[in-house]
Short mmCIF file of C-alpha atoms in Angstrom, two decimals:
data_model
loop_
_atom_site.label_atom_id
_atom_site.label_comp_id
_atom_site.label_asym_id
_atom_site.label_seq_id
_atom_site.Cartn_x
_atom_site.Cartn_y
_atom_site.Cartn_z
CA ASP A 289 -18.02 62.76 83.49
CA GLY A 290 -15.01 61.16 83.75
CA GLY A 291 -12.97 60.49 80.32
CA ILE A 292 -10.99 61.57 77.98
CA THR A 293 -11.16 63.96 75.09
CA GLN A 294 -9.36 64.68 72.20
CA SER A 295 -9.88 67.22 69.88
CA PRO A 296 -10.64 67.84 67.01
CA LYS A 297 -11.93 64.81 66.03
CA TYR A 298 -11.15 65.72 62.04
CA LEU A 299 -8.08 67.86 61.59
CA PHE A 300 -6.35 68.43 57.88
CA ARG A 301 -2.97 70.50 57.53
CA LYS A 302 -0.86 71.45 54.22
CA GLU A 303 2.14 69.29 54.17
CA GLY A 304 5.23 70.85 55.86
CA GLN A 305 2.95 72.41 59.15
CA ASN A 306 3.69 71.38 62.13
CA VAL A 307 -0.04 70.81 63.73
CA THR A 308 -0.56 69.81 67.54
CA LEU A 309 -3.10 67.05 69.08
CA SER A 310 -4.86 68.03 72.03
CA CYS A 311 -5.44 65.14 74.60
CA GLU A 312 -7.17 66.03 78.35
CA GLN A 313 -8.07 63.42 80.90
CA ASN A 314 -9.95 64.03 84.68
CA LEU A 315 -9.58 60.54 85.61
CA ASN A 316 -6.92 61.91 87.90
CA HIS A 317 -4.64 59.10 85.91
CA ASP A 318 -0.96 59.45 86.50
CA ALA A 319 0.06 57.63 82.66
CA MET A 320 -0.78 58.75 79.34
CA TYR A 321 -0.15 57.25 75.64
CA TRP A 322 0.02 57.90 72.10
CA TYR A 323 -0.92 55.50 69.58
CA ARG A 324 -1.25 55.80 65.53
CA GLN A 325 -3.62 53.50 63.96
CA ASP A 326 -2.96 52.62 60.12
CA PRO A 327 -5.36 50.65 57.99
CA GLY A 328 -4.26 47.14 58.33
CA GLN A 329 -2.03 47.47 61.51
CA GLY A 330 -2.38 47.24 65.09
CA LEU A 331 -1.92 50.54 66.84
CA ARG A 332 1.45 51.68 67.40
CA LEU A 333 2.74 53.58 70.84
CA ILE A 334 4.35 56.89 69.30
CA TYR A 335 5.55 58.46 73.01
CA TYR A 336 4.07 57.77 76.88
CA SER A 337 4.43 59.59 80.16
CA GLN A 338 4.00 57.74 83.57
CA ILE A 339 4.42 61.04 85.61
CA VAL A 340 4.53 64.97 85.16
CA ASN A 341 7.16 66.34 83.69
CA ASP A 342 8.58 63.18 82.30
CA PHE A 343 8.28 60.97 79.01
CA GLN A 344 9.57 58.11 77.40
CA LYS A 345 9.84 57.79 73.49
CA GLY A 346 7.70 54.97 72.03
CA ASP A 347 8.12 52.34 69.04
CA ILE A 348 7.85 55.05 66.45
CA ALA A 349 8.60 58.88 68.08
CA GLU A 350 10.92 60.16 65.11
CA GLY A 351 8.43 63.36 63.61
CA TYR A 352 6.49 63.75 67.03
CA SER A 353 6.86 65.66 70.16
CA VAL A 354 5.23 65.65 73.22
CA SER A 355 5.23 67.36 76.56
CA ARG A 356 3.69 66.86 79.95
CA GLU A 357 3.70 69.98 81.62
CA LYS A 358 0.12 69.11 83.71
CA LYS A 359 -1.28 66.01 85.01
CA GLU A 360 -4.36 66.15 83.06
CA SER A 361 -2.86 66.99 79.67
CA PHE A 362 -0.46 65.19 77.02
CA PRO A 363 -0.52 66.75 73.96
CA LEU A 364 1.09 65.55 70.69
CA THR A 365 2.36 67.44 68.08
CA VAL A 366 3.04 65.88 64.21
CA THR A 367 6.04 67.80 62.77
CA SER A 368 6.99 68.40 59.46
CA ALA A 369 9.82 65.30 60.01
CA GLN A 370 7.01 62.91 60.33
CA LYS A 371 7.13 61.41 56.60
CA ASN A 372 3.74 60.06 56.59
CA PRO A 373 1.17 61.89 58.97
CA THR A 374 -1.62 60.94 57.79
CA ALA A 375 -3.65 58.38 60.33
CA PHE A 376 -5.76 58.16 63.39
CA TYR A 377 -4.23 58.69 66.50
CA LEU A 378 -5.68 58.01 69.99
CA CYS A 379 -4.57 58.78 73.21
CA ALA A 380 -5.07 56.90 76.11
CA SER A 381 -4.70 57.03 79.88
CA ALA A 382 -4.18 54.30 83.14
CA ARG A 383 -3.49 54.64 86.86
CA GLN A 384 0.09 53.57 87.60
CA ASP A 385 -1.16 50.33 89.68
CA SER A 386 -3.55 48.97 87.06
CA ASN A 387 -3.05 47.24 83.48
CA GLU A 388 -6.23 48.46 82.18
CA GLN A 389 -5.87 51.72 79.60
CA PHE A 390 -8.47 53.92 78.73
CA PHE A 391 -8.88 55.16 75.42
CA GLY A 392 -10.39 58.70 74.07
CA PRO A 393 -12.53 59.40 70.69
CA GLY A 394 -9.32 59.51 68.49
CA THR A 395 -8.31 62.31 65.75
CA ARG A 396 -8.50 61.64 62.42
CA LEU A 397 -5.46 63.79 60.92
CA THR A 398 -5.22 64.33 56.87
CA VAL A 399 -2.63 66.20 55.53
CA LEU A 400 -3.02 67.20 52.00
CA LYS B 47 5.69 37.92 62.36
CA ASN B 48 3.30 39.83 64.19
CA GLU B 49 3.95 39.09 67.90
CA VAL B 50 0.02 39.25 68.65
CA GLU B 51 -1.95 37.57 65.13
CA GLN B 52 -5.80 37.69 65.50
CA SER B 53 -8.06 35.36 63.16
CA PRO B 54 -10.17 35.90 61.27
CA GLN B 55 -9.32 39.76 60.01
CA ASN B 56 -12.99 39.77 58.69
CA LEU B 57 -16.10 37.87 59.98
CA THR B 58 -19.44 38.30 58.64
CA ALA B 59 -22.50 36.56 60.70
CA GLN B 60 -25.99 36.19 60.64
CA GLU B 61 -27.93 37.78 63.49
CA GLY B 62 -28.04 35.72 66.36
CA GLU B 63 -25.03 33.16 65.60
CA PHE B 64 -22.09 32.50 68.02
CA ILE B 65 -19.04 34.12 66.93
CA THR B 66 -15.30 33.34 67.81
CA ILE B 67 -12.38 35.39 67.39
CA ASN B 68 -8.92 34.20 67.85
CA CYS B 69 -5.89 35.74 69.24
CA SER B 70 -2.67 34.31 69.45
CA TYR B 71 0.70 35.93 70.92
CA SER B 72 4.18 35.19 71.14
CA VAL B 73 5.65 36.57 73.83
CA GLY B 74 5.35 36.59 77.88
CA ILE B 75 2.45 38.63 79.16
CA SER B 76 1.13 39.53 82.33
CA ALA B 77 -2.14 40.35 81.17
CA LEU B 78 -4.59 40.15 77.90
CA HIS B 79 -7.05 42.64 76.77
CA TRP B 80 -9.79 42.26 74.26
CA LEU B 81 -11.10 45.93 73.18
CA GLN B 82 -14.11 47.22 71.02
CA GLN B 83 -13.60 49.62 67.87
CA HIS B 84 -16.84 51.22 66.61
CA PRO B 85 -16.94 53.20 63.45
CA GLY B 86 -15.60 56.73 63.91
CA GLY B 87 -12.80 55.46 65.81
CA GLY B 88 -13.62 55.64 69.83
CA ILE B 89 -12.01 52.30 71.53
CA VAL B 90 -13.95 50.19 74.77
CA SER B 91 -12.22 47.84 77.11
CA LEU B 92 -14.21 44.91 77.13
CA PHE B 93 -12.05 42.44 79.30
CA MET B 94 -8.92 42.45 80.77
CA LEU B 95 -7.44 38.61 81.16
CA SER B 96 -4.36 37.18 83.07
CA SER B 97 -6.05 33.84 83.50
CA GLY B 98 -9.15 31.51 82.84
CA LYS B 99 -12.37 33.24 81.55
CA LYS B 100 -14.41 35.96 82.30
CA LYS B 101 -18.21 36.68 81.04
CA HIS B 102 -19.83 40.37 80.59
CA GLY B 103 -23.41 39.82 78.86
CA ARG B 104 -23.46 38.08 75.88
CA LEU B 105 -19.81 38.29 75.94
CA ILE B 106 -17.22 35.45 76.85
CA ALA B 107 -13.91 35.53 77.01
CA THR B 108 -10.95 33.07 78.02
CA ILE B 109 -7.24 32.44 78.11
CA ASN B 110 -4.73 29.69 78.06
CA ILE B 111 -1.36 30.84 79.21
CA GLN B 112 0.46 27.72 78.02
CA GLU B 113 -1.01 27.49 74.72
CA LYS B 114 -0.68 31.30 74.39
CA HIS B 115 -4.00 31.81 72.82
CA SER B 116 -7.16 33.67 73.92
CA SER B 117 -10.59 33.68 72.63
CA LEU B 118 -13.51 36.32 72.30
CA HIS B 119 -17.01 34.93 71.88
CA ILE B 120 -20.23 36.66 71.17
CA THR B 121 -23.78 34.79 71.83
CA ALA B 122 -26.82 35.61 70.04
CA SER B 123 -24.86 38.17 67.99
CA HIS B 124 -26.93 41.28 66.92
CA PRO B 125 -25.73 44.15 64.48
CA ARG B 126 -24.99 46.53 66.98
CA ASP B 127 -22.09 44.26 67.44
CA SER B 128 -20.55 45.08 64.68
CA ALA B 129 -17.42 46.70 64.99
CA VAL B 130 -13.57 46.08 65.11
CA TYR B 131 -12.48 43.88 67.77
CA ILE B 132 -8.98 44.10 68.90
CA CYS B 133 -6.76 42.18 71.12
CA ALA B 134 -3.60 43.87 73.06
CA VAL B 135 -1.26 42.04 75.45
CA ARG B 136 0.59 43.72 77.80
CA GLY B 137 4.33 42.24 78.51
CA GLY B 138 6.34 42.41 81.65
CA GLY B 139 7.82 45.41 82.79
CA ALA B 140 6.40 48.65 84.78
CA THR B 141 5.60 50.97 81.82
CA ASN B 142 2.07 49.13 81.01
CA LYS B 143 2.90 48.86 77.43
CA LEU B 144 0.51 47.33 75.05
CA ILE B 145 1.18 45.19 72.20
CA PHE B 146 -1.74 44.97 69.89
CA GLY B 147 -2.96 42.59 67.19
CA THR B 148 -4.38 44.43 63.64
CA GLY B 149 -7.94 43.55 64.79
CA THR B 150 -11.04 41.53 63.70
CA LEU B 151 -13.74 43.62 61.66
CA LEU B 152 -16.88 41.64 62.83
CA ALA B 153 -20.39 42.90 60.46
CA VAL B 154 -23.71 41.17 61.80
CA GLN B 155 -26.25 41.47 59.54
CA PRO B 156 -30.07 41.45 60.01
#
């Protein structure tokens, strides 16, 4: 089946630890995105990548890092510099010539 | 003021009712999306509009570009329609970046 997978669904970490969230897609999409969702707020863009080995900061990139070594994969690292890391994180992908983004199931990160 | 505003924020309906969720935006757009988020968090794209009206099953989405307004209608609502409905707009440029509303939480009671 084609789609986007994110793992794990729930993730718990201690304060001060870096943590990496996985996002994989087999849709052959060039563009991939990471969003953060907090209660009462719309999704906010963290980072995006339009092509392998290239990525751009979104609106709230501070405290996060990404890599795009393969077309299928766009992992997000939440570093200890992120002040409020507890949130729901969504990954999405899209074809370059399309307006439509496809979303993964999300990872809920809780920092204790 | 957010660039994308949705109303209402919360909506409770009885099964069978006709439901309308509204979205207003303040930026120029190339497309507007309606998304559905079920408990558990996964998001599904319902519609992508740049003009006029689209229909899929019991769902209808309309957009008025001049008024910068879109509506999502659900006819003959059912408890399985209970979800968060999110409006998102795509501005100009080549990055495919979306600006999201805060969502409307819909609960349809049997």
